[in-house]
mmCIF file of C-alpha atoms in Angstrom:
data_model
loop_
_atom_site.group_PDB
_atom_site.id
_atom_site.type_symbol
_atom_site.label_atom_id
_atom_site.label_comp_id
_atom_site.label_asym_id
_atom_site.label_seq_id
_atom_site.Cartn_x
_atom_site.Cartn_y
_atom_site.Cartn_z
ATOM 1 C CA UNK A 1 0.000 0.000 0.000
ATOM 2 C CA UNK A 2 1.170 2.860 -1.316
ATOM 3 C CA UNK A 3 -1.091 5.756 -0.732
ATOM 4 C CA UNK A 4 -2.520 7.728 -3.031
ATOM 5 C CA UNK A 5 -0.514 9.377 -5.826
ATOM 6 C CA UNK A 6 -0.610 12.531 -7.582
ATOM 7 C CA UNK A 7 1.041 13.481 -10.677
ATOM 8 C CA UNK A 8 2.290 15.918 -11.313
ATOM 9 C CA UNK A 9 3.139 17.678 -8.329
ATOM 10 C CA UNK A 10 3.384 20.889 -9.660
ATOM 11 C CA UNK A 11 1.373 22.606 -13.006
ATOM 12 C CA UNK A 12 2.312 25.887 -14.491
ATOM 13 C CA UNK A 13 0.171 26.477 -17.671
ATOM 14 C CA UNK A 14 -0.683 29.423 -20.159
ATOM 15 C CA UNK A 15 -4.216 30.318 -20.232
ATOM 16 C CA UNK A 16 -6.421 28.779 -22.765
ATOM 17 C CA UNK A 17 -4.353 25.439 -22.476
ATOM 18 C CA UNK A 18 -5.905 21.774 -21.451
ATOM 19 C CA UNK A 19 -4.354 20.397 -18.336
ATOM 20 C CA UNK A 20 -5.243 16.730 -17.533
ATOM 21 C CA UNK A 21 -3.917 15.390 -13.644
ATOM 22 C CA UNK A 22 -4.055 11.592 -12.588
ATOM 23 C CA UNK A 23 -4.643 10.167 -9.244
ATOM 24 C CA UNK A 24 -3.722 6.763 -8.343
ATOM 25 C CA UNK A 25 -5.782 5.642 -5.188
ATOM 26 C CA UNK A 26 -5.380 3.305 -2.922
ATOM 27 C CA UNK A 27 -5.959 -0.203 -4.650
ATOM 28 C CA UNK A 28 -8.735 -1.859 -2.464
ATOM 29 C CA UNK A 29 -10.533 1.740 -2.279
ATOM 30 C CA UNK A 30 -13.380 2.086 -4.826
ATOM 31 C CA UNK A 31 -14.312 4.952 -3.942
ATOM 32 C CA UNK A 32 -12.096 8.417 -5.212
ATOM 33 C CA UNK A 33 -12.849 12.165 -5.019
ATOM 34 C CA UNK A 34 -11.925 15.151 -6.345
ATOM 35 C CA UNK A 35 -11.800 18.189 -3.889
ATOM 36 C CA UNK A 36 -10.109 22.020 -4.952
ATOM 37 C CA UNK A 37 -8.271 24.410 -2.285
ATOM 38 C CA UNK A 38 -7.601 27.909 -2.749
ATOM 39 C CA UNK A 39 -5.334 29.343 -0.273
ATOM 40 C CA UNK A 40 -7.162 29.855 3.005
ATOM 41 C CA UNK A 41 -10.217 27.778 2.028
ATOM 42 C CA UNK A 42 -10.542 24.360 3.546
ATOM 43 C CA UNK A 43 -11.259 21.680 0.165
ATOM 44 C CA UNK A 44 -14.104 21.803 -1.667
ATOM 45 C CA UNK A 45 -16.033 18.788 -3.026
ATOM 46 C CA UNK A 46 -15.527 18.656 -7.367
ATOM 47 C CA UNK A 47 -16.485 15.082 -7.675
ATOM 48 C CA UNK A 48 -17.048 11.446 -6.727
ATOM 49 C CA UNK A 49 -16.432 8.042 -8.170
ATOM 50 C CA UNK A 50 -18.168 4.869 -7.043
ATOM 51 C CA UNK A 51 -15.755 2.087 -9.019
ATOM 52 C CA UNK A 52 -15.860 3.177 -12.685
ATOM 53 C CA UNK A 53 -19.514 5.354 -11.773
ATOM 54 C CA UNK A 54 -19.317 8.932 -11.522
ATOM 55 C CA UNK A 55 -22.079 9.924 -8.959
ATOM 56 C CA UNK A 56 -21.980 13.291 -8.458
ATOM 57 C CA UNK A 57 -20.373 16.957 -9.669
ATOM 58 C CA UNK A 58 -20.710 19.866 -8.198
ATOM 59 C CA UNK A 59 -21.676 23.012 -9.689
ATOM 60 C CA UNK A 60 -18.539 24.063 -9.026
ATOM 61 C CA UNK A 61 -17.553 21.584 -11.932
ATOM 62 C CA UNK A 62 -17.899 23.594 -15.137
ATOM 63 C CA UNK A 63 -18.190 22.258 -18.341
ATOM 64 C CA UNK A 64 -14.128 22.716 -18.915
ATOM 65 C CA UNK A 65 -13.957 19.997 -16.224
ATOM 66 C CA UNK A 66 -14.125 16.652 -16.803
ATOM 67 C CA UNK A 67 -13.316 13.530 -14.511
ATOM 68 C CA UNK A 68 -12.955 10.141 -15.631
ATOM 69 C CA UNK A 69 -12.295 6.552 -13.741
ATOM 70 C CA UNK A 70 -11.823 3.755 -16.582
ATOM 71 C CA UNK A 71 -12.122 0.440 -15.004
ATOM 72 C CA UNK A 72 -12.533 1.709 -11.696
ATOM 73 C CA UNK A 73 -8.742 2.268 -11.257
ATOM 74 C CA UNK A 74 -6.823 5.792 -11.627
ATOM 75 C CA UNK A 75 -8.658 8.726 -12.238
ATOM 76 C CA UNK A 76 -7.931 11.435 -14.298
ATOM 77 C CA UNK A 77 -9.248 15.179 -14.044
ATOM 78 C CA UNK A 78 -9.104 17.874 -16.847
ATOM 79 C CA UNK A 79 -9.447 21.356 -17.427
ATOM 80 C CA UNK A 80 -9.991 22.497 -20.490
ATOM 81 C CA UNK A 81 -9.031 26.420 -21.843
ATOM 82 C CA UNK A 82 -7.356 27.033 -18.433
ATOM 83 C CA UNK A 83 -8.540 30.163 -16.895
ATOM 84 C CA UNK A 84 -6.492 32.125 -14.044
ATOM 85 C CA UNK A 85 -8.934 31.556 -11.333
ATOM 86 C CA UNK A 86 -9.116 27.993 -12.233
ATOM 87 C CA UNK A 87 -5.183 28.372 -10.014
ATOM 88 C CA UNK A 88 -5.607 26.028 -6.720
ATOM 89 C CA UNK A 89 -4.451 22.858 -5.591
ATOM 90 C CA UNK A 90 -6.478 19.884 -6.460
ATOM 91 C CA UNK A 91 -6.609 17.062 -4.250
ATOM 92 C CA UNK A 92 -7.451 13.617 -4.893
ATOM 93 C CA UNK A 93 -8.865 11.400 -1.891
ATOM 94 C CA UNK A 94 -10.179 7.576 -1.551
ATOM 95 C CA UNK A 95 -12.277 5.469 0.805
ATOM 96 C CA UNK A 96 -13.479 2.099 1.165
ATOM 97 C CA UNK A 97 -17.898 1.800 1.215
ATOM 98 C CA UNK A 98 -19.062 3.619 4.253
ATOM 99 C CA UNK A 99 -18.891 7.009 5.356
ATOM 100 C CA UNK A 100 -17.224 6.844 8.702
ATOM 101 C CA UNK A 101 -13.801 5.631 7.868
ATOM 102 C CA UNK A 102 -12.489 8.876 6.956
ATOM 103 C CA UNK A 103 -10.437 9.681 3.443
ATOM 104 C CA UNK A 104 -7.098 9.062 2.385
ATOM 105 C CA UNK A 105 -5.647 12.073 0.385
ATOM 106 C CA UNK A 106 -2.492 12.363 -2.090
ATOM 107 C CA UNK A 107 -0.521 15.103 -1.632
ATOM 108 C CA UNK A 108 -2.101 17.032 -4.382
ATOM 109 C CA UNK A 109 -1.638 18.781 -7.513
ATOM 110 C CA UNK A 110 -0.500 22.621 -7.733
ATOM 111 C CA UNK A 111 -1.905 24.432 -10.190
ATOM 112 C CA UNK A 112 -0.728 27.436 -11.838
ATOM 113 C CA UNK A 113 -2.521 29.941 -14.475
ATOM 114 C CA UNK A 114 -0.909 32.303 -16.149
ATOM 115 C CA UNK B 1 -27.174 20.058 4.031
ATOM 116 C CA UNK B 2 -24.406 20.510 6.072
ATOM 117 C CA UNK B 3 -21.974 23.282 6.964
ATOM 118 C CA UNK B 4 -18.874 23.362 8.965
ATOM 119 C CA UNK B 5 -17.610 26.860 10.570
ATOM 120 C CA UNK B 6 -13.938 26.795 12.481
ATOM 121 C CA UNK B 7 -14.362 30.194 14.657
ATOM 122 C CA UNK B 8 -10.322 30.642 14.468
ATOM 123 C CA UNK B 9 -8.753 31.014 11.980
ATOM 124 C CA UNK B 10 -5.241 31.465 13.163
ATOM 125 C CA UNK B 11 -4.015 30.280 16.517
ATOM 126 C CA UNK B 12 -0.635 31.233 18.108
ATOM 127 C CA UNK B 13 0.649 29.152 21.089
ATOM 128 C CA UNK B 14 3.774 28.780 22.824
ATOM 129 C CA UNK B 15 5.234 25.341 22.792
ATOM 130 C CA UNK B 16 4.160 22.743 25.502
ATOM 131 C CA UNK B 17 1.111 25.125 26.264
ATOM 132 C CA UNK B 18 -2.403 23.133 25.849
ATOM 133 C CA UNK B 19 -4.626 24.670 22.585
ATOM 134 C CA UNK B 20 -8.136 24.343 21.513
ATOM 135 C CA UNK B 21 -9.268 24.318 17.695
ATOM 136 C CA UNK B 22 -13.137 25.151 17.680
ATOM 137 C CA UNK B 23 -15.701 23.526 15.647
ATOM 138 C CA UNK B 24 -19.204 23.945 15.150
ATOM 139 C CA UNK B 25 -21.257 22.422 12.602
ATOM 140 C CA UNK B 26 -24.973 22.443 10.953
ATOM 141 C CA UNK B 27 -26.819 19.077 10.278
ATOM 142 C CA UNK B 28 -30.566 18.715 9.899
ATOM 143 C CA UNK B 29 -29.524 14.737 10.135
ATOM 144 C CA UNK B 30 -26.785 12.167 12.050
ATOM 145 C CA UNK B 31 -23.432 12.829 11.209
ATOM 146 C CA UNK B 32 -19.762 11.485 11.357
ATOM 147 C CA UNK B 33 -17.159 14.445 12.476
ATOM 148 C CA UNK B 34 -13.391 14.379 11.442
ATOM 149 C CA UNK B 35 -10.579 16.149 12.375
ATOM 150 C CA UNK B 36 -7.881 16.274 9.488
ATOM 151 C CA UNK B 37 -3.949 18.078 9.478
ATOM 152 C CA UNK B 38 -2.408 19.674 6.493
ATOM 153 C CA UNK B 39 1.518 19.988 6.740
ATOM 154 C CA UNK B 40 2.550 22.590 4.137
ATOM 155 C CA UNK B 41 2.807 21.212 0.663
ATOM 156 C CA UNK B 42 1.118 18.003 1.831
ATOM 157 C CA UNK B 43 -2.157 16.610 1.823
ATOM 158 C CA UNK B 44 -4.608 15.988 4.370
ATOM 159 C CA UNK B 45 -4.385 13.426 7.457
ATOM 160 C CA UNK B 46 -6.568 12.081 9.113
ATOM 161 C CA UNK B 47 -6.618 13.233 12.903
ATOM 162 C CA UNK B 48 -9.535 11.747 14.147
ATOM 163 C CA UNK B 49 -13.228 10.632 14.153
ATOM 164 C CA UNK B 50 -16.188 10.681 16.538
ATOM 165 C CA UNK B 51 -18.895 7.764 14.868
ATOM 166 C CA UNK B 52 -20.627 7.217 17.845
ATOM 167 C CA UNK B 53 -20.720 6.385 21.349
ATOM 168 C CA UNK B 54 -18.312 7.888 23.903
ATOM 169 C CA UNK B 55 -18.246 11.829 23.221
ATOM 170 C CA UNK B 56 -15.030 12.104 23.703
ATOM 171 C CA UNK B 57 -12.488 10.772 21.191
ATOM 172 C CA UNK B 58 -8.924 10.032 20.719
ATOM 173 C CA UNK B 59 -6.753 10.568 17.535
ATOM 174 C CA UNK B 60 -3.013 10.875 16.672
ATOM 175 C CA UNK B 61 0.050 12.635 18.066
ATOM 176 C CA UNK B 62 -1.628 13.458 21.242
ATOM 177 C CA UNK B 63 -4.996 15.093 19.990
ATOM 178 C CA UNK B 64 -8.266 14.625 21.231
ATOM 179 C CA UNK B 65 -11.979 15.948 20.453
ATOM 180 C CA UNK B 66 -15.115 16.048 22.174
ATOM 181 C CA UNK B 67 -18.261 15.758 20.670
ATOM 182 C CA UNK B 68 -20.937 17.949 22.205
ATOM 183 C CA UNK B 69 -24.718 17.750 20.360
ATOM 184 C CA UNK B 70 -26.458 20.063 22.283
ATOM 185 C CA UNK B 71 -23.928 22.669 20.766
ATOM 186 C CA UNK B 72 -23.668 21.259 17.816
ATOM 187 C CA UNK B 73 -19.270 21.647 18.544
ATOM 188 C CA UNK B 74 -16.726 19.103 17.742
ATOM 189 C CA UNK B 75 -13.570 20.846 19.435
ATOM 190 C CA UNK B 76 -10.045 19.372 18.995
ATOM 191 C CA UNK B 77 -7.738 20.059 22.208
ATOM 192 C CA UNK B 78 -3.958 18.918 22.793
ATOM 193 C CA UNK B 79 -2.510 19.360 26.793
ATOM 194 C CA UNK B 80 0.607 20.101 25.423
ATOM 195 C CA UNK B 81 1.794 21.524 21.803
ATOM 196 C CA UNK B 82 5.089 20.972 20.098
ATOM 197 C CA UNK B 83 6.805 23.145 17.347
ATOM 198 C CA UNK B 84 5.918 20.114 15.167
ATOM 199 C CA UNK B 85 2.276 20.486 15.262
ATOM 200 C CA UNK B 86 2.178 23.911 13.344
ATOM 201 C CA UNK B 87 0.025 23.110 10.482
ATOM 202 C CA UNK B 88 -3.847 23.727 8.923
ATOM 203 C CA UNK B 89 -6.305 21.555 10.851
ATOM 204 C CA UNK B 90 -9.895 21.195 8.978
ATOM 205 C CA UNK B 91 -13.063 20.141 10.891
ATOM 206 C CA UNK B 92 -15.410 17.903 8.675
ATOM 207 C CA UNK B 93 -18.725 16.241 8.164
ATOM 208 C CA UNK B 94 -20.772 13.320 6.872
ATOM 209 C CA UNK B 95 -23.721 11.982 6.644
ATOM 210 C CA UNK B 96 -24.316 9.107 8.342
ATOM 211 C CA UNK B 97 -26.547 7.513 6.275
ATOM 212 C CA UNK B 98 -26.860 8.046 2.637
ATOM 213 C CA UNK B 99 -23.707 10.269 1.967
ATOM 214 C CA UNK B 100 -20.902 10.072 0.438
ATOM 215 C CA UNK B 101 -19.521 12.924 0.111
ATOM 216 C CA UNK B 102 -17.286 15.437 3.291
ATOM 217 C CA UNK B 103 -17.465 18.903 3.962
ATOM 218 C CA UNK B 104 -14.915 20.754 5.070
ATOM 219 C CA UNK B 105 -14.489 23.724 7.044
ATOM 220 C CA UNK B 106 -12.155 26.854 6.365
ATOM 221 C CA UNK B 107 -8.971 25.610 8.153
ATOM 222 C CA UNK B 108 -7.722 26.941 11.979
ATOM 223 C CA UNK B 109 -3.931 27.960 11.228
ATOM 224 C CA UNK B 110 -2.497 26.484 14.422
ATOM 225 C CA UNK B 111 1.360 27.947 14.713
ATOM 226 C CA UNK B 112 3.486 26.674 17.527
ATOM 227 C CA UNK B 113 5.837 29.467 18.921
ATOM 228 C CA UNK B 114 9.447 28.315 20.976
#
């Protein structure tokens, strides 16, 4: 057991390019979230995969977003036509079924608009 | 739906003084409560959890939270800081039936002074 993994670490893109980021979870977990953090803000919820099922975006998930999970594994998140406020971290967490053990996060990727 | 609110959002201590992280959250229905860390650059960790039964509730590296419904507070307290515990700490919520997905509140910056 690894953890979860994030690549890359670190993103510095122009505006008005695609940026895609992976997430490996943990390999018995099937389920995996997407969460965004600004500086100062606590996470907030993008997204959540149930094995291969998407269940549920937020609106904060605009159409230049879009998650996939192929075979329930990785996941992989994209932004389309970067925009500057679109700059945060983006974290990637997983759980087994059940809402009371409490996520396991990577260590999230850093993005950067400009 | 739910809503977490951390009243601090910086603390200062001096090193081996005892702290308190407050914690209040909304619910119209049962919930799980979670204390996470965020080291800089890092993800999140989980602290600890309070499911159900005895209000008050253990976690790692000397933390502890107690649960109080009537206030609706989830506090995190440690007798006795160390320089090493300067980090974000984020309170956070479940549903307890039926969810899936956490929310987070706004961070307490907790910085441990020599």
């Amino acid at each position: 057991d690894t953890g979860v993994s994030q690549n890359p670490r670190h993103k510095i893109t122009k505006r008005g390019q695609n940026v895609t980021f992976r997430c490996d979870p943990i390999s018995e977990h099937n389920r995996l979230y997407w969460y965004r953090q600004t500086l100062g803000q606590g996470p907030e919820f993008l997204t959540y995969f149930q094995n291969e099922a998407q269940l549920e975006k937020s609106r904060l998930l605009s159409d230049r977003f879009s998650a996939e999970r192929p075979k329930g594994s990785f996941s992989t998140l994209e932004i389309q036509r970067t925009e500057q406020g679109d700059s945060a971290m983006y974290l990637c967490a997983s759980s087994v079924p059940g809402q009371g053990y409490g996520y396991t996060f990577g260590s999230g990727t850093r993005l950067t608009v400009v | 739906a739910q809503s977490v609110t951390q009243l601090d959002s910086q603390v200062p201590v001096f090193e081996e003084a005892p702290v308190e992280l407050r914690c209040n959250y909304s619910s119209s229905v049962s919930v799980y409560l979670f204390w996470y860390v965020q080291y800089p650059n890092q993800g999140l960790q989980l602290l600890l959890k309070y499911l159900s039964g005895s209000t008050l509730v253990k976690g790692i590296n000397g933390f502890e939270a107690e649960f109080n419904k009537s206030q609706t507070s989830f506090h995190l307290r440690k007798p006795s800081v160390h320089i090493s515990d300067t980090a974000e700490y984020f309170c956070a919520v479940t549903k307890n039936t039926g969810g899936f997905k956490t929310i987070f509140g706004a961070g307490t910056r907790l910085f441990v002074k020599a």
